[in-house]
């Protein structure tokens, strides 16, 4: 996978992006982080990119680009020649045509065990609130390929965490984030290695 | 919990029932298995009861009891004076009025991580088939109280298992059954001890 180019998209603090930075620095991933692209003018993820010498591109929606925001976004991404696009807390939902430009080359993580607690309407702390209300005792995270249907792409891997009696959406979110970082790095590793096969919604990866 | 009376209802092989027999014999549960009641004329669970000196009651639906089957079933259960009723692979769905006679005194296990893959239509191997098709990499089982809505009662506990690349519904079912036996014994222990509190769909049990 050496030399493979990863483009990371993020809107927030960029803790998942940091996990990728650490994995590359630590030799777990031998790929290149080609750029961090954000839909925000400023955010933690952009700062992390700058601090780590990674190209940081801010491309917020403005009155002048509103009509063809995603067309311009696509031109930026194309120019970066990504082998893999990682959504790391990216808060915009791409139009279908955008996703179909990169078939099985975009991956995302979701903070629940999909297909449960996924789809439109499940984001951020709301996911964990619903998990706790449901009485579920096991939650986790899912790394998956992105397809036009939200949170419904083939699942690369999942990691679980226990839901505790005294959990709040905030505390559960923190614990899920820890396994999410591991899951994302592992999923990127699997996909860049190319040692997998997609069968329906399953991603089979002998190792 | 010593002296608490458990009535087990089963329709099949009774492997969950066997887990309870073993837990009582091994001292993990100090309760009494008051009876095994089946809706079948013959089944493995009834045989296990007989082999272990536990009262075995067969009460199949017949032309003569068809009109008031559950009323007669209730009379049988009432006569056994249960502190807890365990559904251990019992294939009939009780009418709401029956369940409401035993509020939070009936428990069941389901071979998935509820609320996912539960509700009417999800039973037997079909559950595991759907889990595998979904691409999920983590499944498991749920021990829960029984309320009138199918598979929707407060969750006592859950146990997870990994879904493997080469899993079939049959192989996944086998691995889930192993953790289901542990989960059932643990759930019975918690409920008979009485050291829990129900909050919405959550069952909070310190320690």
XYZ file of N, CA and C in Angstrom, chain B residues 41-176:
408
model
N -46.576 -32.277 22.402
C -46.875 -33.572 23.025
C -45.567 -34.220 23.486
N -44.573 -34.110 22.611
C -43.249 -34.652 22.936
C -42.207 -33.656 22.459
N -41.139 -33.512 23.196
C -40.010 -32.711 22.721
C -38.807 -32.978 23.619
N -37.654 -32.572 23.168
C -36.422 -32.793 23.919
C -36.481 -32.197 25.315
N -37.100 -31.029 25.430
C -37.162 -30.361 26.737
C -37.942 -31.207 27.739
N -39.058 -31.786 27.289
C -39.848 -32.658 28.180
C -39.001 -33.850 28.635
N -38.243 -34.412 27.690
C -37.380 -35.555 28.036
C -36.321 -35.160 29.063
N -35.751 -33.971 28.867
C -34.727 -33.504 29.821
C -35.321 -33.352 31.216
N -36.553 -32.842 31.282
C -37.210 -32.682 32.581
C -37.342 -34.047 33.260
N -37.866 -35.003 32.490
C -38.077 -36.345 33.066
C -36.759 -36.957 33.542
N -35.727 -36.822 32.721
C -34.422 -37.409 33.082
C -33.850 -36.780 34.346
N -34.241 -35.531 34.615
C -33.673 -34.811 35.756
C -34.641 -34.693 36.935
N -35.710 -35.478 36.902
C -36.640 -35.482 38.031
C -37.392 -34.180 38.205
N -37.607 -33.476 37.110
C -38.361 -32.223 37.158
C -39.743 -32.476 36.559
N -40.766 -31.918 37.205
C -42.134 -32.122 36.723
C -42.246 -31.707 35.248
N -42.747 -32.585 34.410
C -42.862 -32.320 32.973
C -44.327 -32.284 32.594
N -44.790 -31.158 32.082
C -46.192 -31.008 31.726
C -46.302 -30.722 30.235
N -47.024 -31.592 29.537
C -47.258 -31.392 28.108
C -48.687 -30.896 27.943
N -48.829 -29.745 27.293
C -50.177 -29.191 27.098
C -50.320 -28.656 25.676
N -50.480 -29.590 24.718
C -50.643 -29.150 23.325
C -52.048 -28.599 23.076
N -52.141 -27.801 22.029
C -53.449 -27.312 21.613
C -54.192 -28.470 20.950
N -55.425 -28.657 21.308
C -56.236 -29.738 20.742
C -57.604 -29.174 20.340
N -58.360 -29.950 19.567
C -59.699 -29.452 19.201
C -60.522 -29.085 20.434
N -60.345 -29.815 21.539
C -61.217 -29.572 22.701
C -60.797 -28.351 23.523
N -59.500 -27.961 23.469
C -59.111 -26.789 24.272
C -58.854 -25.557 23.396
N -59.075 -25.695 22.097
C -58.708 -24.634 21.167
C -59.328 -23.283 21.543
N -60.580 -23.308 21.985
C -61.281 -22.054 22.268
C -60.732 -21.308 23.480
N -60.180 -22.028 24.427
C -59.677 -21.350 25.636
C -58.312 -21.914 26.063
N -57.466 -22.102 25.042
C -56.153 -22.705 25.297
C -55.362 -21.911 26.330
N -55.287 -20.612 26.140
C -54.425 -19.828 27.037
C -55.045 -19.665 28.423
N -56.382 -19.703 28.515
C -57.013 -19.690 29.836
C -56.619 -20.958 30.609
N -56.638 -22.074 29.923
C -56.254 -23.331 30.586
C -54.753 -23.354 30.887
N -53.989 -22.788 29.967
C -52.534 -22.690 30.178
C -52.264 -21.855 31.428
N -53.001 -20.755 31.567
C -52.830 -19.894 32.748
C -53.129 -20.652 34.039
N -54.173 -21.462 34.006
C -54.533 -22.231 35.209
C -53.382 -23.171 35.603
N -52.773 -23.783 34.599
C -51.631 -24.673 34.875
C -50.481 -23.890 35.504
N -50.149 -22.749 34.894
C -49.020 -21.941 35.385
C -49.324 -21.432 36.802
N -50.521 -20.914 37.002
C -50.897 -20.414 38.330
C -50.732 -21.505 39.390
N -51.136 -22.724 39.023
C -51.044 -23.838 39.966
C -49.616 -24.158 40.364
N -48.659 -23.732 39.535
C -47.235 -24.027 39.820
C -46.599 -22.941 40.686
N -47.349 -21.868 40.952
C -46.899 -20.765 41.817
C -45.475 -20.298 41.483
N -45.290 -19.846 40.242
C -43.934 -19.447 39.842
C -43.532 -18.078 40.403
N -42.272 -17.965 40.791
C -41.704 -16.635 41.067
C -41.166 -16.037 39.770
N -40.799 -16.922 38.847
C -40.250 -16.472 37.568
C -40.627 -17.491 36.492
N -41.032 -16.982 35.336
C -41.344 -17.832 34.185
C -40.283 -17.572 33.119
N -39.641 -18.623 32.671
C -38.589 -18.473 31.662
C -39.053 -19.095 30.351
N -39.050 -18.292 29.292
C -39.339 -18.817 27.959
C -38.023 -19.313 27.367
N -37.935 -20.613 27.183
C -36.678 -21.208 26.729
C -36.933 -21.919 25.404
N -37.142 -21.108 24.365
C -37.481 -21.700 23.079
C -38.939 -22.135 23.062
N -39.807 -21.257 23.575
C -41.247 -21.539 23.574
C -41.847 -20.868 22.349
N -42.515 -21.661 21.497
C -42.844 -21.161 20.162
C -44.227 -20.529 20.037
N -44.990 -20.471 21.118
C -46.282 -19.786 21.020
C -46.139 -18.353 21.524
N -46.917 -17.461 20.920
C -46.917 -16.075 21.396
C -48.148 -15.881 22.275
N -47.919 -15.475 23.518
C -49.029 -15.309 24.458
C -49.869 -14.093 24.115
N -51.173 -14.172 24.375
C -51.987 -12.958 24.247
C -51.557 -11.952 25.326
N -51.810 -10.689 25.035
C -51.381 -9.633 25.953
C -51.891 -9.856 27.379
N -53.160 -10.244 27.505
C -53.734 -10.391 28.851
C -52.974 -11.431 29.665
N -52.434 -12.436 28.993
C -51.680 -13.470 29.700
C -50.380 -12.865 30.261
N -49.682 -12.142 29.398
C -48.405 -11.531 29.811
C -48.635 -10.549 30.955
N -49.729 -9.821 30.887
C -49.993 -8.798 31.911
C -50.382 -9.411 33.261
N -50.671 -10.705 33.285
C -50.900 -11.405 34.564
C -49.594 -11.585 35.329
N -48.459 -11.503 34.630
C -47.143 -11.751 35.243
C -46.188 -10.600 34.916
N -46.502 -9.411 35.409
C -45.688 -8.251 35.004
C -44.238 -8.385 35.485
N -43.307 -8.323 34.541
C -41.871 -8.414 34.829
C -41.521 -9.713 35.592
N -42.320 -10.746 35.319
C -42.027 -12.060 35.904
C -41.795 -13.091 34.809
N -41.813 -12.640 33.549
C -41.523 -13.548 32.433
C -40.270 -13.029 31.739
N -39.291 -13.909 31.533
C -38.122 -13.485 30.764
C -37.904 -14.414 29.576
N -37.217 -13.874 28.593
C -36.991 -14.581 27.336
C -35.589 -14.237 26.849
N -35.063 -15.071 25.974
C -33.824 -14.688 25.291
C -34.116 -14.617 23.800
N -33.369 -13.748 23.130
C -33.514 -13.603 21.680
C -32.118 -13.650 21.073
N -31.946 -14.378 19.945
C -30.599 -14.591 19.409
C -30.074 -13.453 18.534
N -30.239 -12.198 18.987
C -29.593 -11.069 18.321
C -29.435 -9.965 19.348
N -28.714 -8.934 18.974
C -28.565 -7.772 19.835
C -29.760 -6.846 19.604
N -30.827 -7.047 20.373
C -31.997 -6.175 20.256
C -31.579 -4.748 20.561
N -32.241 -3.737 19.968
C -33.465 -3.826 19.167
C -33.253 -4.252 17.718
N -32.031 -4.597 17.345
C -31.791 -5.013 15.962
C -32.236 -6.461 15.751
N -32.819 -6.728 14.602
C -33.193 -8.090 14.215
C -34.146 -8.727 15.216
N -35.097 -7.940 15.695
C -36.106 -8.471 16.599
C -37.497 -8.092 16.129
N -38.501 -8.626 16.820
C -39.892 -8.345 16.478
C -40.498 -9.512 15.726
N -41.773 -9.397 15.411
C -42.431 -10.502 14.712
C -41.727 -10.733 13.372
N -41.555 -11.960 13.022
C -40.910 -12.284 11.755
C -39.448 -12.648 11.922
N -38.882 -12.352 13.093
C -37.482 -12.717 13.323
C -37.419 -13.869 14.316
N -37.258 -15.070 13.793
C -37.127 -16.213 14.694
C -36.230 -17.250 14.042
N -35.660 -18.078 14.888
C -34.863 -19.199 14.393
C -33.705 -18.768 13.509
N -33.416 -19.586 12.520
C -32.271 -19.330 11.649
C -32.441 -18.059 10.830
N -33.681 -17.656 10.629
C -33.962 -16.449 9.853
C -33.246 -15.229 10.442
N -33.197 -15.157 11.765
C -32.494 -14.042 12.423
C -31.048 -13.992 11.953
N -30.381 -15.133 12.003
C -28.953 -15.186 11.675
C -28.711 -14.948 10.182
N -29.635 -15.412 9.373
C -29.558 -15.162 7.932
C -29.578 -13.658 7.663
N -30.472 -12.965 8.355
C -30.589 -11.520 8.160
C -29.376 -10.776 8.701
N -28.843 -11.248 9.826
C -27.638 -10.635 10.395
C -26.491 -10.749 9.389
N -26.293 -11.945 8.852
C -25.189 -12.166 7.907
C -25.381 -11.306 6.656
N -26.587 -11.296 6.120
C -26.877 -10.490 4.925
C -26.610 -9.001 5.147
N -26.825 -8.547 6.393
C -26.680 -7.112 6.684
C -25.224 -6.665 6.649
N -24.308 -7.640 6.663
C -22.897 -7.302 6.717
C -22.398 -7.062 8.132
N -23.274 -7.129 9.121
C -22.858 -6.901 10.511
C -21.744 -7.864 10.897
N -20.800 -7.379 11.671
C -19.670 -8.191 12.118
C -19.774 -8.573 13.576
N -20.781 -8.017 14.258
C -21.003 -8.356 15.664
C -22.479 -8.677 15.841
N -22.761 -9.856 16.371
C -24.122 -10.203 16.730
C -24.105 -10.665 18.182
N -25.105 -11.380 18.606
C -25.114 -11.824 19.989
C -26.489 -12.233 20.431
N -26.755 -12.081 21.722
C -28.069 -12.448 22.237
C -28.492 -11.454 23.302
N -29.784 -11.464 23.555
C -30.387 -10.525 24.498
C -31.296 -11.293 25.454
N -31.124 -11.062 26.758
C -32.088 -11.565 27.744
C -32.949 -10.388 28.164
N -34.267 -10.562 28.084
C -35.155 -9.414 28.336
C -36.439 -9.853 29.027
N -37.068 -8.900 29.691
C -38.400 -9.142 30.227
C -39.388 -9.183 29.068
N -40.455 -9.951 29.269
C -41.470 -10.068 28.225
C -42.617 -9.101 28.525
N -42.917 -8.277 27.539
C -44.080 -7.387 27.601
C -44.931 -7.698 26.378
N -46.135 -7.131 26.283
C -46.982 -7.495 25.139
C -46.340 -7.282 23.763
N -45.484 -6.289 23.582
C -44.844 -6.111 22.267
C -43.684 -7.095 22.120
N -43.654 -7.816 20.997
C -42.675 -8.890 20.783
C -41.233 -8.353 20.783
N -40.389 -8.958 21.597
C -38.951 -8.634 21.650
C -38.675 -7.195 22.085
N -39.624 -6.539 22.728
C -39.464 -5.115 23.036
C -39.417 -4.822 24.533
N -39.345 -5.844 25.377
C -39.324 -5.604 26.816
C -37.971 -5.120 27.296
N -37.925 -4.609 28.536
C -36.659 -4.122 29.099
C -35.549 -5.171 29.003
N -34.370 -4.712 28.607
C -33.233 -5.600 28.346
C -32.438 -5.816 29.629
N -32.321 -7.060 30.022
C -31.584 -7.384 31.256
C -30.090 -7.398 30.981
N -29.693 -8.091 29.936
C -28.278 -8.085 29.545
C -28.130 -8.620 28.133
N -26.952 -8.382 27.576
C -26.622 -8.867 26.238
C -25.214 -9.458 26.249
N -24.976 -10.381 25.333
C -23.632 -10.930 25.116
C -23.375 -10.900 23.611
N -22.152 -10.595 23.219
C -21.851 -10.487 21.790
C -21.015 -11.665 21.294
N -21.120 -11.904 19.997
C -20.219 -12.838 19.308
C -19.812 -12.186 17.986
N -18.640 -12.551 17.497
C -18.190 -12.053 16.194
C -18.867 -12.849 15.088
N -19.193 -12.163 13.996
C -19.678 -12.840 12.793
C -18.468 -13.047 11.888
N -18.202 -14.294 11.512
C -17.003 -14.619 10.740
C -17.289 -14.650 9.235
N -16.230 -14.490 8.456
C -16.352 -14.522 6.994
C -17.120 -15.749 6.493
N -16.803 -16.885 7.078
C -17.376 -18.129 6.551
C -18.620 -18.592 7.316
N -19.219 -17.706 8.098
C -20.404 -18.108 8.859
C -21.589 -18.404 7.953
N -22.324 -19.445 8.328
C -23.637 -19.724 7.762
C -24.647 -19.424 8.880
N -25.931 -19.300 8.542
C -26.908 -19.127 9.619
C -26.765 -20.209 10.695
N -26.464 -21.421 10.260
C -26.342 -22.534 11.206
C -25.144 -22.358 12.136
N -23.992 -22.001 11.579
C -22.784 -21.896 12.414
C -22.893 -20.696 13.353
N -23.471 -19.598 12.861
C -23.645 -18.428 13.726
C -24.629 -18.750 14.852
N -25.696 -19.452 14.506
C -26.681 -19.865 15.507
C -26.024 -20.668 16.630
N -25.135 -21.575 16.252
C -24.469 -22.410 17.263
C -23.656 -21.563 18.236
N -22.899 -20.600 17.711
C -22.064 -19.764 18.590
C -22.903 -18.826 19.445
N -24.006 -18.338 18.865
C -24.891 -17.470 19.666
C -25.528 -18.279 20.799
